[in-house]
Amino acid sequence: METILEMERITKKYGQFTANQEISFALREGEIHAIVGENGAGKTTLMRILYGMEQPTSGTIRIHGAEKRFANPAEAIDSGIGMVHQHFMLFPSRTIAENIVIGNEPRKSIWFDRKQAIAQVGALAERFRLPIAPGQKVGDCPLGTQQRVEILKVLYNGAKIIILDEPTAVLTPLEVKELLITLRGLAEQGKSIILITHKLHEVMEVADRITVLRNGRVTGQLEASQTTVEEVSRLMVGRELDGIRRETQQAGQPLLQVNRLFIRGKKGKPLLDHVSFHVRSGEIVGIAGISGNGQSELVQALTGLLPVDEGTVLLQGKEITNRSVKQIREAGLAHIPEDRYLWGTAKEASVKDNAIMGHHRLKEFQRGGILRQRKLDQLVTGWINSFAIKTSSLANKAQNLSGGNLQKVIVAREIGHATPFLLACEPTRGVDIGAMEFIHQQLMDKRNRGEAVLLVSSELSEIMTLSDRILVMFEGKVVGELNAETATEEQISLLMAGGKQP
């Protein structure tokens, strides 16, 4: 196969910090090439350089042998490079066709030719076997369809090279399978694809070659058919992964009891429709579901962020329904929020101040009403070391941390509360494989100590790995409960899509 792209000895420095150190990478025509690595490994920086969002300190980019230097994304697009970002850049109120042609609209005289746009987008979708309805509003589309719209946008602009940044982060298992089929189909039609992801089973399923980065350097370039997940993991983290240690034990009494929880929506449709379940001591209960089916509302109701219209919530036998956030936490609940920026941190505050939230109220960290700063410093430094949080100092602002490192600060803080019950929402969102294993073990250790965890995650593999029981939510209801030992991905996916439990 012809080499379409070469990045030779790319180095990028920010002051004394080196994000990319002489990285060389080549992409062939019709190839799916995965770039994998932990947080901070240099993947995103490398792709930002390729897409014209950053300038390299040194190194060369060649397209079809011709040297290129992109000052901005527009120049990269003109050279046949398109990028599908992790967070979709679409206008929900506009149609699919309008979103795809924006910036390069077909015109009749000076006017936008809507019919021509629909026809062109329809033909493009048919050619690349990406089923969509061009006249449908994007805001009415499921996330899997929105992903297709983003891919069609770059294809419409003539992309020969397509960069996909964590493309399956918000998709259901069925949508993931559809996307992987789509990527293989695009490659078969001559498109060259760079896949940035931390989901190694997806890499092994779809990639032709794999480049592994660690600490800004290439640690391996492998043929996917001749390697294993274990080898790739070792190259990513520099060590063998240990796996999760689960102790066999009998679950105890219910620590959390949710009884017929009901929350009315603004348009009459309930956000939560008489949801009932319990979580016992010594178990992890996982909640699976497509985003938007009531999981967020359930979490907010349990933590005091959203008022409940009907039903009750008991924690250790004490009713906490519609209590304040402070009262609920004092009753024994810790909470890893699903959105680390909106709910989990104060971005202008320091790493230390974010880490000690809640802990600052404890008597052991006070003397005469004055915070014992040295003892708090020791607490936070311990977490930074054990969770491998990369920060220049305790005084560093939270907003300066990468998303994965900020996530680790939150997880350390909440597990550090040592409460009987932990509500863990997307606990490993944005973290690398080594940190993911560590966080998973922290959750399992909590369960093994006889405490309780309610795990809400969009990662089905995470739910299946950690849970003792799995609840599935659909349209504000719990539509099924499965034993994690015997549940299959197909069973869970069926329930997530509104199917019936066999």
JSON list of C-alpha atoms in Angstrom, two decimals, residues 258-265 268-277 287-299 301 306 310 471-480 495-498:
[
{"chain": "A", "resi": 258, "resn": "VAL", "atom": "CA", "xyz": [-34.56, 3.49, 46.71]},
{"chain": "A", "resi": 259, "resn": "ASN", "atom": "CA", "xyz": [-38.34, 3.14, 46.75]},
{"chain": "A", "resi": 260, "resn": "ARG", "atom": "CA", "xyz": [-40.56, 4.18, 43.80]},
{"chain": "A", "resi": 261, "resn": "LEU", "atom": "CA", "xyz": [-38.62, 7.33, 43.02]},
{"chain": "A", "resi": 262, "resn": "PHE", "atom": "CA", "xyz": [-40.57, 9.61, 40.68]},
{"chain": "A", "resi": 263, "resn": "ILE", "atom": "CA", "xyz": [-39.58, 12.94, 39.12]},
{"chain": "A", "resi": 264, "resn": "ARG", "atom": "CA", "xyz": [-41.89, 14.81, 36.74]},
{"chain": "A", "resi": 265, "resn": "GLY", "atom": "CA", "xyz": [-40.45, 16.21, 33.54]},
{"chain": "A", "resi": 268, "resn": "GLY", "atom": "CA", "xyz": [-45.23, 15.63, 31.17]},
{"chain": "A", "resi": 269, "resn": "LYS", "atom": "CA", "xyz": [-42.96, 12.67, 30.51]},
{"chain": "A", "resi": 270, "resn": "PRO", "atom": "CA", "xyz": [-41.36, 11.50, 33.79]},
{"chain": "A", "resi": 271, "resn": "LEU", "atom": "CA", "xyz": [-37.61, 11.84, 34.17]},
{"chain": "A", "resi": 272, "resn": "LEU", "atom": "CA", "xyz": [-37.68, 9.00, 36.71]},
{"chain": "A", "resi": 273, "resn": "ASP", "atom": "CA", "xyz": [-40.65, 6.63, 36.63]},
{"chain": "A", "resi": 274, "resn": "HIS", "atom": "CA", "xyz": [-41.08, 4.87, 40.00]},
{"chain": "A", "resi": 275, "resn": "VAL", "atom": "CA", "xyz": [-37.52, 3.56, 40.23]},
{"chain": "A", "resi": 276, "resn": "SER", "atom": "CA", "xyz": [-36.86, 1.02, 42.99]},
{"chain": "A", "resi": 277, "resn": "PHE", "atom": "CA", "xyz": [-33.68, -0.88, 43.88]},
{"chain": "A", "resi": 287, "resn": "ILE", "atom": "CA", "xyz": [-26.35, 0.85, 36.32]},
{"chain": "A", "resi": 288, "resn": "ALA", "atom": "CA", "xyz": [-26.13, 0.57, 32.55]},
{"chain": "A", "resi": 289, "resn": "GLY", "atom": "CA", "xyz": [-28.06, 2.60, 29.99]},
{"chain": "A", "resi": 290, "resn": "ILE", "atom": "CA", "xyz": [-27.79, 4.85, 27.01]},
{"chain": "A", "resi": 291, "resn": "SER", "atom": "CA", "xyz": [-27.10, 8.43, 28.04]},
{"chain": "A", "resi": 292, "resn": "GLY", "atom": "CA", "xyz": [-30.32, 10.37, 28.62]},
{"chain": "A", "resi": 293, "resn": "ASN", "atom": "CA", "xyz": [-32.43, 7.55, 30.04]},
{"chain": "A", "resi": 294, "resn": "GLY", "atom": "CA", "xyz": [-32.65, 8.83, 33.61]},
{"chain": "A", "resi": 295, "resn": "GLN", "atom": "CA", "xyz": [-29.24, 7.93, 35.04]},
{"chain": "A", "resi": 296, "resn": "SER", "atom": "CA", "xyz": [-28.20, 11.56, 35.52]},
{"chain": "A", "resi": 297, "resn": "GLU", "atom": "CA", "xyz": [-31.51, 12.46, 37.17]},
{"chain": "A", "resi": 298, "resn": "LEU", "atom": "CA", "xyz": [-31.24, 9.45, 39.47]},
{"chain": "A", "resi": 299, "resn": "VAL", "atom": "CA", "xyz": [-27.74, 10.47, 40.56]},
{"chain": "A", "resi": 301, "resn": "ALA", "atom": "CA", "xyz": [-31.82, 12.91, 43.18]},
{"chain": "A", "resi": 306, "resn": "LEU", "atom": "CA", "xyz": [-32.57, 17.47, 42.13]},
{"chain": "A", "resi": 310, "resn": "GLU", "atom": "CA", "xyz": [-42.55, 10.97, 44.97]},
{"chain": "A", "resi": 471, "resn": "LEU", "atom": "CA", "xyz": [-29.50, -2.78, 36.57]},
{"chain": "A", "resi": 472, "resn": "VAL", "atom": "CA", "xyz": [-30.45, -1.42, 33.15]},
{"chain": "A", "resi": 473, "resn": "MET", "atom": "CA", "xyz": [-32.32, 1.87, 32.71]},
{"chain": "A", "resi": 474, "resn": "PHE", "atom": "CA", "xyz": [-34.47, 2.85, 29.75]},
{"chain": "A", "resi": 475, "resn": "GLU", "atom": "CA", "xyz": [-36.72, 5.93, 29.52]},
{"chain": "A", "resi": 476, "resn": "GLY", "atom": "CA", "xyz": [-36.51, 6.65, 33.24]},
{"chain": "A", "resi": 477, "resn": "LYS", "atom": "CA", "xyz": [-37.26, 3.10, 34.39]},
{"chain": "A", "resi": 478, "resn": "VAL", "atom": "CA", "xyz": [-35.25, 0.15, 35.62]},
{"chain": "A", "resi": 479, "resn": "VAL", "atom": "CA", "xyz": [-36.17, -2.35, 32.92]},
{"chain": "A", "resi": 480, "resn": "GLY", "atom": "CA", "xyz": [-34.01, -5.27, 33.99]},
{"chain": "A", "resi": 495, "resn": "LEU", "atom": "CA", "xyz": [-32.34, -3.95, 27.45]},
{"chain": "A", "resi": 496, "resn": "MET", "atom": "CA", "xyz": [-30.50, -0.65, 26.91]},
{"chain": "A", "resi": 497, "resn": "ALA", "atom": "CA", "xyz": [-32.27, -0.31, 23.55]},
{"chain": "A", "resi": 498, "resn": "GLY", "atom": "CA", "xyz": [-35.72, -0.96, 25.06]}
]
